[in-house]
mmCIF file of N, CA and C in Angstrom:
data_model
loop_
_atom_site.group_PDB
_atom_site.id
_atom_site.type_symbol
_atom_site.label_atom_id
_atom_site.label_comp_id
_atom_site.label_asym_id
_atom_site.label_seq_id
_atom_site.Cartn_x
_atom_site.Cartn_y
_atom_site.Cartn_z
ATOM 1 N N SER A 203 -120.330 203.961 -125.436
ATOM 2 C CA SER A 203 -120.429 204.755 -124.423
ATOM 3 C C SER A 203 -121.032 204.549 -123.010
ATOM 4 N N LEU A 204 -120.303 205.478 -122.680
ATOM 5 C CA LEU A 204 -120.875 205.062 -120.941
ATOM 6 C C LEU A 204 -121.626 206.523 -119.984
ATOM 7 N N ASN A 205 -122.890 206.118 -120.799
ATOM 8 C CA ASN A 205 -124.040 207.223 -120.124
ATOM 9 C C ASN A 205 -124.046 207.052 -118.287
ATOM 10 N N ALA A 206 -124.310 208.031 -117.864
ATOM 11 C CA ALA A 206 -124.520 208.186 -116.507
ATOM 12 C C ALA A 206 -125.668 208.611 -115.891
ATOM 13 N N GLY A 207 -125.623 208.840 -114.603
ATOM 14 C CA GLY A 207 -127.057 209.369 -114.197
ATOM 15 C C GLY A 207 -128.118 208.831 -113.983
ATOM 16 N N GLU A 208 -128.070 207.119 -114.162
ATOM 17 C CA GLU A 208 -129.507 206.645 -114.231
ATOM 18 C C GLU A 208 -130.141 206.731 -112.551
ATOM 19 N N GLU A 209 -129.065 206.861 -111.426
ATOM 20 C CA GLU A 209 -129.616 206.917 -110.503
ATOM 21 C C GLU A 209 -130.420 208.110 -110.057
ATOM 22 N N LYS A 210 -129.890 209.144 -110.716
ATOM 23 C CA LYS A 210 -131.058 210.353 -110.624
ATOM 24 C C LYS A 210 -132.265 210.465 -111.108
ATOM 25 N N GLU A 211 -132.035 209.548 -112.727
ATOM 26 C CA GLU A 211 -133.622 209.288 -113.407
ATOM 27 C C GLU A 211 -134.436 207.873 -112.117
ATOM 28 N N LEU A 212 -133.655 207.666 -111.481
ATOM 29 C CA LEU A 212 -134.602 206.293 -110.540
ATOM 30 C C LEU A 212 -135.224 207.499 -109.461
ATOM 31 N N PHE A 213 -134.420 208.470 -108.743
ATOM 32 C CA PHE A 213 -134.680 209.021 -108.010
ATOM 33 C C PHE A 213 -135.913 210.170 -108.791
ATOM 34 N N ARG A 214 -135.932 210.636 -109.655
ATOM 35 C CA ARG A 214 -136.986 211.315 -110.345
ATOM 36 C C ARG A 214 -138.160 210.523 -110.140
ATOM 37 N N ARG A 215 -138.058 209.318 -110.810
ATOM 38 C CA ARG A 215 -139.189 208.588 -111.028
ATOM 39 C C ARG A 215 -140.193 208.289 -109.744
ATOM 40 N N LEU A 216 -139.026 207.673 -108.721
ATOM 41 C CA LEU A 216 -139.589 207.817 -107.325
ATOM 42 C C LEU A 216 -140.456 208.952 -106.564
ATOM 43 N N ARG A 217 -139.909 209.882 -106.899
ATOM 44 C CA ARG A 217 -140.266 211.521 -106.495
ATOM 45 C C ARG A 217 -141.747 211.517 -107.228
ATOM 46 N N GLN A 218 -141.896 211.037 -108.448
ATOM 47 C CA GLN A 218 -143.175 210.788 -108.916
ATOM 48 C C GLN A 218 -144.688 210.347 -108.392
ATOM 49 N N LEU A 219 -143.572 209.287 -108.036
ATOM 50 C CA LEU A 219 -144.700 208.197 -106.956
ATOM 51 C C LEU A 219 -144.940 208.463 -105.793
ATOM 52 N N ASP A 220 -144.274 209.736 -105.289
ATOM 53 C CA ASP A 220 -144.147 209.663 -104.002
ATOM 54 C C ASP A 220 -143.689 209.007 -102.676
ATOM 55 N N ALA A 221 -142.887 207.983 -103.372
ATOM 56 C CA ALA A 221 -142.222 206.936 -102.814
ATOM 57 C C ALA A 221 -141.024 207.485 -101.946
ATOM 58 N N SER A 222 -140.839 206.801 -100.814
ATOM 59 C CA SER A 222 -140.101 207.187 -99.783
ATOM 60 C C SER A 222 -138.517 207.220 -100.265
ATOM 61 N N ILE A 223 -137.482 207.615 -99.987
ATOM 62 C CA ILE A 223 -136.164 207.623 -100.390
ATOM 63 C C ILE A 223 -135.425 207.734 -98.961
ATOM 64 N N HIS A 224 -134.549 206.815 -98.900
ATOM 65 C CA HIS A 224 -133.922 206.875 -97.240
ATOM 66 C C HIS A 224 -132.332 206.663 -97.426
ATOM 67 N N TYR A 225 -131.870 207.312 -96.675
ATOM 68 C CA TYR A 225 -130.391 207.592 -96.714
ATOM 69 C C TYR A 225 -129.742 206.471 -95.548
ATOM 70 N N LEU A 226 -129.031 205.694 -95.926
ATOM 71 C CA LEU A 226 -128.491 204.682 -94.569
ATOM 72 C C LEU A 226 -127.058 204.683 -94.428
ATOM 73 N N PRO A 227 -126.200 205.979 -93.744
ATOM 74 C CA PRO A 227 -125.105 206.243 -93.517
ATOM 75 C C PRO A 227 -124.281 205.201 -93.146
ATOM 76 N N ASP A 228 -124.532 203.936 -92.427
ATOM 77 C CA ASP A 228 -123.715 202.743 -92.311
ATOM 78 C C ASP A 228 -123.493 201.903 -93.373
ATOM 79 N N ALA A 229 -124.476 202.197 -94.414
ATOM 80 C CA ALA A 229 -124.484 201.178 -95.566
ATOM 81 C C ALA A 229 -123.290 201.379 -96.176
ATOM 82 N N PHE A 230 -122.612 200.128 -96.920
ATOM 83 C CA PHE A 230 -121.255 200.112 -97.592
ATOM 84 C C PHE A 230 -121.457 198.955 -98.549
ATOM 85 N N LEU A 231 -120.701 198.978 -99.409
ATOM 86 C CA LEU A 231 -120.401 197.940 -100.720
ATOM 87 C C LEU A 231 -118.968 197.850 -100.962
ATOM 88 N N TYR A 232 -118.498 196.753 -101.485
ATOM 89 C CA TYR A 232 -117.066 196.736 -102.033
ATOM 90 C C TYR A 232 -117.170 196.825 -103.818
ATOM 91 N N HIS A 233 -116.618 197.605 -104.305
ATOM 92 C CA HIS A 233 -116.493 197.736 -105.692
ATOM 93 C C HIS A 233 -115.128 197.523 -106.103
ATOM 94 N N ARG A 234 -115.330 196.690 -106.969
ATOM 95 C CA ARG A 234 -113.996 196.011 -107.406
ATOM 96 C C ARG A 234 -113.914 196.957 -108.873
ATOM 97 N N VAL A 235 -112.267 197.781 -109.184
ATOM 98 C CA VAL A 235 -112.431 198.488 -110.123
ATOM 99 C C VAL A 235 -111.309 198.055 -110.946
ATOM 100 N N ASN A 236 -111.436 197.741 -112.249
ATOM 101 C CA ASN A 236 -110.502 196.657 -113.285
ATOM 102 C C ASN A 236 -109.679 197.923 -113.198
ATOM 103 N N ALA A 237 -108.235 197.283 -113.890
ATOM 104 C CA ALA A 237 -107.015 198.462 -114.445
ATOM 105 C C ALA A 237 -107.838 199.377 -115.531
ATOM 106 N N ASP A 238 -108.477 198.498 -116.309
ATOM 107 C CA ASP A 238 -109.104 199.464 -117.897
ATOM 108 C C ASP A 238 -109.972 200.694 -117.356
ATOM 109 N N ARG A 239 -110.083 200.914 -116.105
ATOM 110 C CA ARG A 239 -110.944 201.651 -115.589
ATOM 111 C C ARG A 239 -110.231 202.575 -115.178
ATOM 112 N N LEU A 240 -108.850 202.563 -115.034
ATOM 113 C CA LEU A 240 -108.154 203.119 -114.633
ATOM 114 C C LEU A 240 -107.283 204.410 -115.432
ATOM 115 N N THR A 241 -107.606 203.998 -116.974
ATOM 116 C CA THR A 241 -107.160 204.904 -118.035
ATOM 117 C C THR A 241 -107.638 206.420 -118.214
ATOM 118 N N VAL A 242 -106.736 207.075 -118.750
ATOM 119 C CA VAL A 242 -107.255 208.607 -119.429
ATOM 120 C C VAL A 242 -108.487 208.000 -120.419
ATOM 121 N N GLU A 243 -108.319 207.301 -121.366
ATOM 122 C CA GLU A 243 -109.514 206.983 -122.404
ATOM 123 C C GLU A 243 -110.668 206.582 -121.484
ATOM 124 N N TYR A 244 -110.598 205.632 -120.484
ATOM 125 C CA TYR A 244 -112.135 205.436 -120.057
ATOM 126 C C TYR A 244 -112.206 206.732 -119.246
ATOM 127 N N ILE A 245 -111.844 207.227 -118.876
ATOM 128 C CA ILE A 245 -112.393 208.500 -117.968
ATOM 129 C C ILE A 245 -112.697 209.420 -118.840
ATOM 130 N N ARG A 246 -112.427 209.735 -119.789
ATOM 131 C CA ARG A 246 -112.625 210.463 -120.978
ATOM 132 C C ARG A 246 -114.068 210.151 -121.456
ATOM 133 N N LYS A 247 -114.091 208.970 -121.628
ATOM 134 C CA LYS A 247 -115.503 208.327 -122.300
ATOM 135 C C LYS A 247 -116.289 208.238 -121.205
ATOM 136 N N GLN A 248 -115.943 208.320 -119.936
ATOM 137 C CA GLN A 248 -116.843 208.511 -118.803
ATOM 138 C C GLN A 248 -117.435 209.674 -118.871
ATOM 139 N N ALA A 249 -116.801 210.793 -118.666
ATOM 140 C CA ALA A 249 -117.148 212.461 -118.907
ATOM 141 C C ALA A 249 -117.959 212.477 -120.176
ATOM 142 N N LEU A 250 -117.500 212.057 -121.368
ATOM 143 C CA LEU A 250 -118.645 212.289 -122.167
ATOM 144 C C LEU A 250 -120.106 211.845 -122.104
ATOM 145 N N GLY A 251 -120.164 210.732 -121.550
ATOM 146 C CA GLY A 251 -121.034 210.088 -121.536
ATOM 147 C C GLY A 251 -121.764 210.629 -120.212
ATOM 148 N N LEU A 252 -121.339 211.046 -119.168
ATOM 149 C CA LEU A 252 -121.880 212.003 -118.302
ATOM 150 C C LEU A 252 -122.739 213.493 -119.113
ATOM 151 N N GLY A 253 -121.707 213.978 -119.642
ATOM 152 C CA GLY A 253 -122.518 214.711 -120.660
ATOM 153 C C GLY A 253 -123.538 214.558 -121.424
ATOM 154 N N GLN A 254 -123.324 213.595 -122.196
ATOM 155 C CA GLN A 254 -124.711 213.125 -123.051
ATOM 156 C C GLN A 254 -125.690 212.855 -122.328
ATOM 157 N N SER A 255 -125.781 212.057 -120.867
ATOM 158 C CA SER A 255 -126.593 211.830 -119.947
ATOM 159 C C SER A 255 -127.506 212.935 -119.543
ATOM 160 N N MET A 256 -126.263 214.021 -119.001
ATOM 161 C CA MET A 256 -126.848 215.447 -118.738
ATOM 162 C C MET A 256 -128.159 215.832 -119.679
ATOM 163 N N LYS A 257 -127.692 215.824 -120.793
ATOM 164 C CA LYS A 257 -128.486 216.327 -122.069
ATOM 165 C C LYS A 257 -129.675 215.902 -121.914
ATOM 166 N N LEU A 258 -129.623 214.544 -121.876
ATOM 167 C CA LEU A 258 -131.018 213.815 -122.137
ATOM 168 C C LEU A 258 -131.776 214.227 -120.824
ATOM 169 N N ARG A 259 -131.346 214.069 -119.701
ATOM 170 C CA ARG A 259 -131.954 214.651 -118.504
ATOM 171 C C ARG A 259 -132.638 215.680 -118.395
ATOM 172 N N LEU A 260 -131.819 216.907 -119.499
ATOM 173 C CA LEU A 260 -132.323 218.346 -119.118
ATOM 174 C C LEU A 260 -133.029 218.810 -120.292
ATOM 175 N N ASP A 261 -133.373 217.426 -121.248
ATOM 176 C CA ASP A 261 -133.791 218.060 -122.589
ATOM 177 C C ASP A 261 -135.449 219.029 -122.511
ATOM 178 N N ASP A 262 -136.387 217.875 -121.545
ATOM 179 C CA ASP A 262 -137.731 218.259 -121.096
ATOM 180 C C ASP A 262 -137.760 219.148 -119.870
ATOM 181 N N ALA A 263 -136.403 219.474 -119.334
ATOM 182 C CA ALA A 263 -136.711 220.282 -118.008
ATOM 183 C C ALA A 263 -136.767 221.998 -118.469
ATOM 184 N N SER A 264 -137.738 222.314 -117.332
ATOM 185 C CA SER A 264 -137.592 223.847 -117.462
ATOM 186 C C SER A 264 -136.677 224.490 -117.442
ATOM 187 N N THR A 265 -136.896 225.802 -117.933
ATOM 188 C CA THR A 265 -135.691 226.500 -118.136
ATOM 189 C C THR A 265 -135.307 227.167 -116.384
ATOM 190 N N LYS A 266 -135.887 227.344 -115.345
ATOM 191 C CA LYS A 266 -135.141 226.994 -114.303
ATOM 192 C C LYS A 266 -134.190 225.641 -113.813
ATOM 193 N N LYS A 267 -135.131 224.577 -113.931
ATOM 194 C CA LYS A 267 -134.312 223.381 -113.943
ATOM 195 C C LYS A 267 -132.601 223.560 -114.717
ATOM 196 N N LYS A 268 -132.536 224.108 -115.842
ATOM 197 C CA LYS A 268 -131.357 223.867 -116.686
ATOM 198 C C LYS A 268 -130.943 224.797 -116.129
ATOM 199 N N SER A 269 -131.253 226.115 -115.845
ATOM 200 C CA SER A 269 -130.326 227.119 -115.519
ATOM 201 C C SER A 269 -129.507 226.686 -113.604
ATOM 202 N N ILE A 270 -130.626 226.080 -112.988
ATOM 203 C CA ILE A 270 -129.999 225.911 -111.589
ATOM 204 C C ILE A 270 -128.808 224.277 -112.137
ATOM 205 N N ASN A 271 -129.059 223.617 -113.000
ATOM 206 C CA ASN A 271 -128.109 222.190 -113.450
ATOM 207 C C ASN A 271 -126.536 223.292 -114.000
ATOM 208 N N TRP A 272 -126.988 224.553 -114.506
ATOM 209 C CA TRP A 272 -125.818 224.992 -115.316
ATOM 210 C C TRP A 272 -124.771 225.798 -114.077
ATOM 211 N N ILE A 273 -125.566 226.144 -113.124
ATOM 212 C CA ILE A 273 -125.280 226.969 -112.181
ATOM 213 C C ILE A 273 -124.156 226.043 -111.174
ATOM 214 N N MET A 274 -124.812 224.750 -110.998
ATOM 215 C CA MET A 274 -124.256 223.881 -110.054
ATOM 216 C C MET A 274 -122.642 223.203 -110.897
ATOM 217 N N GLU A 275 -122.815 223.065 -112.255
ATOM 218 C CA GLU A 275 -121.719 222.629 -112.858
ATOM 219 C C GLU A 275 -120.614 223.680 -113.161
ATOM 220 N N LEU A 276 -121.040 225.314 -113.420
ATOM 221 C CA LEU A 276 -120.251 226.159 -112.889
ATOM 222 C C LEU A 276 -119.352 226.202 -111.532
ATOM 223 N N GLY A 277 -120.000 225.927 -110.437
ATOM 224 C CA GLY A 277 -119.791 225.746 -109.010
ATOM 225 C C GLY A 277 -118.500 224.443 -109.044
ATOM 226 N N LYS A 278 -118.661 223.378 -109.704
ATOM 227 C CA LYS A 278 -118.172 222.231 -109.906
ATOM 228 C C LYS A 278 -116.438 223.048 -110.319
ATOM 229 N N LEU A 279 -116.934 223.636 -111.520
ATOM 230 C CA LEU A 279 -115.776 223.931 -112.445
ATOM 231 C C LEU A 279 -114.894 224.809 -111.663
ATOM 232 N N LEU A 280 -115.628 225.875 -111.030
ATOM 233 C CA LEU A 280 -114.632 226.796 -109.689
ATOM 234 C C LEU A 280 -114.230 226.143 -108.552
ATOM 235 N N ALA A 281 -115.118 225.048 -108.097
ATOM 236 C CA ALA A 281 -114.420 224.258 -106.807
ATOM 237 C C ALA A 281 -113.005 223.771 -107.659
ATOM 238 N N SER A 282 -112.977 223.497 -108.955
ATOM 239 C CA SER A 282 -111.594 222.270 -109.266
ATOM 240 C C SER A 282 -110.535 223.514 -109.192
ATOM 241 N N VAL A 283 -110.640 224.651 -108.919
ATOM 242 C CA VAL A 283 -109.313 225.461 -109.209
ATOM 243 C C VAL A 283 -109.005 225.500 -107.504
ATOM 244 N N PRO A 284 -109.256 225.780 -106.545
ATOM 245 C CA PRO A 284 -108.181 224.994 -105.539
ATOM 246 C C PRO A 284 -107.910 223.479 -105.100
ATOM 247 N N LEU A 285 -108.784 222.976 -105.736
ATOM 248 C CA LEU A 285 -108.065 221.620 -105.811
ATOM 249 C C LEU A 285 -106.950 221.348 -107.113
ATOM 250 N N ALA A 286 -107.074 221.766 -107.915
ATOM 251 C CA ALA A 286 -106.038 221.840 -108.889
ATOM 252 C C ALA A 286 -104.721 222.440 -108.158
ATOM 253 N N PHE A 287 -105.009 223.637 -107.687
ATOM 254 C CA PHE A 287 -103.618 224.587 -106.963
ATOM 255 C C PHE A 287 -103.015 223.266 -105.753
ATOM 256 N N PHE A 288 -104.184 222.694 -105.088
ATOM 257 C CA PHE A 288 -103.835 221.797 -104.126
ATOM 258 C C PHE A 288 -102.661 220.823 -104.639
ATOM 259 N N TYR A 289 -103.260 219.972 -105.852
ATOM 260 C CA TYR A 289 -102.693 218.960 -106.881
ATOM 261 C C TYR A 289 -101.582 219.778 -107.206
ATOM 262 N N LEU A 290 -100.980 220.865 -107.440
ATOM 263 C CA LEU A 290 -99.959 221.335 -108.040
ATOM 264 C C LEU A 290 -98.922 221.691 -106.734
ATOM 265 N N LEU A 291 -99.389 222.267 -105.458
ATOM 266 C CA LEU A 291 -98.284 222.354 -104.580
ATOM 267 C C LEU A 291 -97.835 220.596 -103.778
ATOM 268 N N LYS A 292 -98.837 219.562 -104.260
ATOM 269 C CA LYS A 292 -97.977 218.159 -104.116
ATOM 270 C C LYS A 292 -97.346 217.583 -105.160
ATOM 271 N N LEU A 293 -97.162 218.901 -106.073
ATOM 272 C CA LEU A 293 -95.940 218.120 -107.591
ATOM 273 C C LEU A 293 -96.657 217.021 -108.062
ATOM 274 N N GLN A 294 -98.032 217.148 -108.373
ATOM 275 C CA GLN A 294 -99.023 216.057 -109.058
ATOM 276 C C GLN A 294 -99.596 216.909 -110.302
ATOM 277 N N PRO A 295 -99.087 217.309 -110.906
ATOM 278 C CA PRO A 295 -99.619 218.158 -112.123
ATOM 279 C C PRO A 295 -100.621 217.773 -113.035
ATOM 280 N N SER A 296 -100.378 216.333 -113.335
ATOM 281 C CA SER A 296 -101.264 215.591 -113.915
ATOM 282 C C SER A 296 -102.657 215.101 -113.408
ATOM 283 N N LYS A 297 -102.654 215.586 -112.012
ATOM 284 C CA LYS A 297 -104.079 214.901 -111.606
ATOM 285 C C LYS A 297 -104.885 216.335 -111.615
ATOM 286 N N ALA A 298 -104.417 217.947 -111.399
ATOM 287 C CA ALA A 298 -104.348 218.978 -111.537
ATOM 288 C C ALA A 298 -105.113 219.230 -112.987
ATOM 289 N N GLY A 299 -104.471 218.911 -114.064
ATOM 290 C CA GLY A 299 -105.038 219.029 -115.454
ATOM 291 C C GLY A 299 -105.929 218.095 -115.616
ATOM 292 N N MET A 300 -106.072 216.670 -114.901
ATOM 293 C CA MET A 300 -106.999 215.907 -114.998
ATOM 294 C C MET A 300 -108.620 216.623 -114.734
ATOM 295 N N LEU A 301 -108.473 217.427 -113.903
ATOM 296 C CA LEU A 301 -109.700 217.785 -112.903
ATOM 297 C C LEU A 301 -110.590 218.770 -114.314
ATOM 298 N N PHE A 302 -109.799 219.503 -115.053
ATOM 299 C CA PHE A 302 -109.804 220.514 -116.126
ATOM 300 C C PHE A 302 -110.503 219.512 -117.505
ATOM 301 N N LYS A 303 -109.701 218.598 -117.563
ATOM 302 C CA LYS A 303 -110.395 218.041 -118.743
ATOM 303 C C LYS A 303 -111.533 216.954 -118.854
ATOM 304 N N PHE A 304 -111.946 216.583 -117.393
ATOM 305 C CA PHE A 304 -112.981 216.070 -117.557
ATOM 306 C C PHE A 304 -113.874 217.052 -117.332
ATOM 307 N N ARG A 305 -113.747 218.032 -116.546
ATOM 308 C CA ARG A 305 -115.083 219.409 -117.192
ATOM 309 C C ARG A 305 -115.378 219.592 -118.468
ATOM 310 N N ARG A 306 -114.382 219.635 -119.075
ATOM 311 C CA ARG A 306 -114.338 220.091 -120.906
ATOM 312 C C ARG A 306 -114.858 218.684 -121.663
ATOM 313 N N TRP A 307 -114.689 217.580 -121.111
ATOM 314 C CA TRP A 307 -115.343 216.605 -121.586
ATOM 315 C C TRP A 307 -116.851 216.335 -121.241
ATOM 316 N N ILE A 308 -117.344 216.608 -120.302
ATOM 317 C CA ILE A 308 -118.616 216.762 -119.848
ATOM 318 C C ILE A 308 -119.291 217.415 -120.670
ATOM 319 N N TRP A 309 -118.708 218.537 -120.946
ATOM 320 C CA TRP A 309 -119.557 219.914 -121.443
ATOM 321 C C TRP A 309 -119.291 219.564 -123.420
ATOM 322 N N LYS A 310 -118.252 218.963 -123.897
ATOM 323 C CA LYS A 310 -118.373 218.105 -124.955
ATOM 324 C C LYS A 310 -119.524 216.964 -125.389
ATOM 325 N N GLY A 311 -119.455 216.144 -123.982
ATOM 326 C CA GLY A 311 -120.445 215.104 -124.519
ATOM 327 C C GLY A 311 -122.037 215.716 -124.535
ATOM 328 N N TYR A 312 -122.168 216.804 -123.666
ATOM 329 C CA TYR A 312 -123.460 217.335 -124.231
ATOM 330 C C TYR A 312 -123.682 218.036 -124.893
ATOM 331 N N GLN A 313 -122.653 218.732 -125.456
ATOM 332 C CA GLN A 313 -122.925 219.299 -127.152
ATOM 333 C C GLN A 313 -123.180 217.996 -127.650
ATOM 334 N N GLN A 314 -122.172 217.042 -127.810
ATOM 335 C CA GLN A 314 -122.475 216.202 -129.106
ATOM 336 C C GLN A 314 -123.847 215.491 -128.714
ATOM 337 N N ALA A 315 -124.520 215.191 -127.570
ATOM 338 C CA ALA A 315 -125.851 214.762 -127.713
ATOM 339 C C ALA A 315 -126.875 216.025 -128.562
ATOM 340 N N SER A 316 -126.691 217.445 -128.508
ATOM 341 C CA SER A 316 -127.327 217.744 -129.185
ATOM 342 C C SER A 316 -128.107 217.334 -130.276
#
């Protein structure tokens, strides 16, 4: 599985310690992406892992925090609509479809972690 969200957990723990978190806009890094990470299967596993991680992160969360999370997820789904339309206009229907597959796989990962 490809769980995700470890940076969110790190930030949560730092906030509990009242530690400072700084944004460095000029910071950058090089990230090599291997060819196996460009497959639909890898992206599916990544989305499933993201959903599973979200479930783990929200298990002990308040109802308010869970509601905010799902409102944000709904916002991401709604934002996918104009982006998908843009891809369709550029004659790239596979990218448009992948947006919705990714959102569906996140939801499926969330349910599998239940």
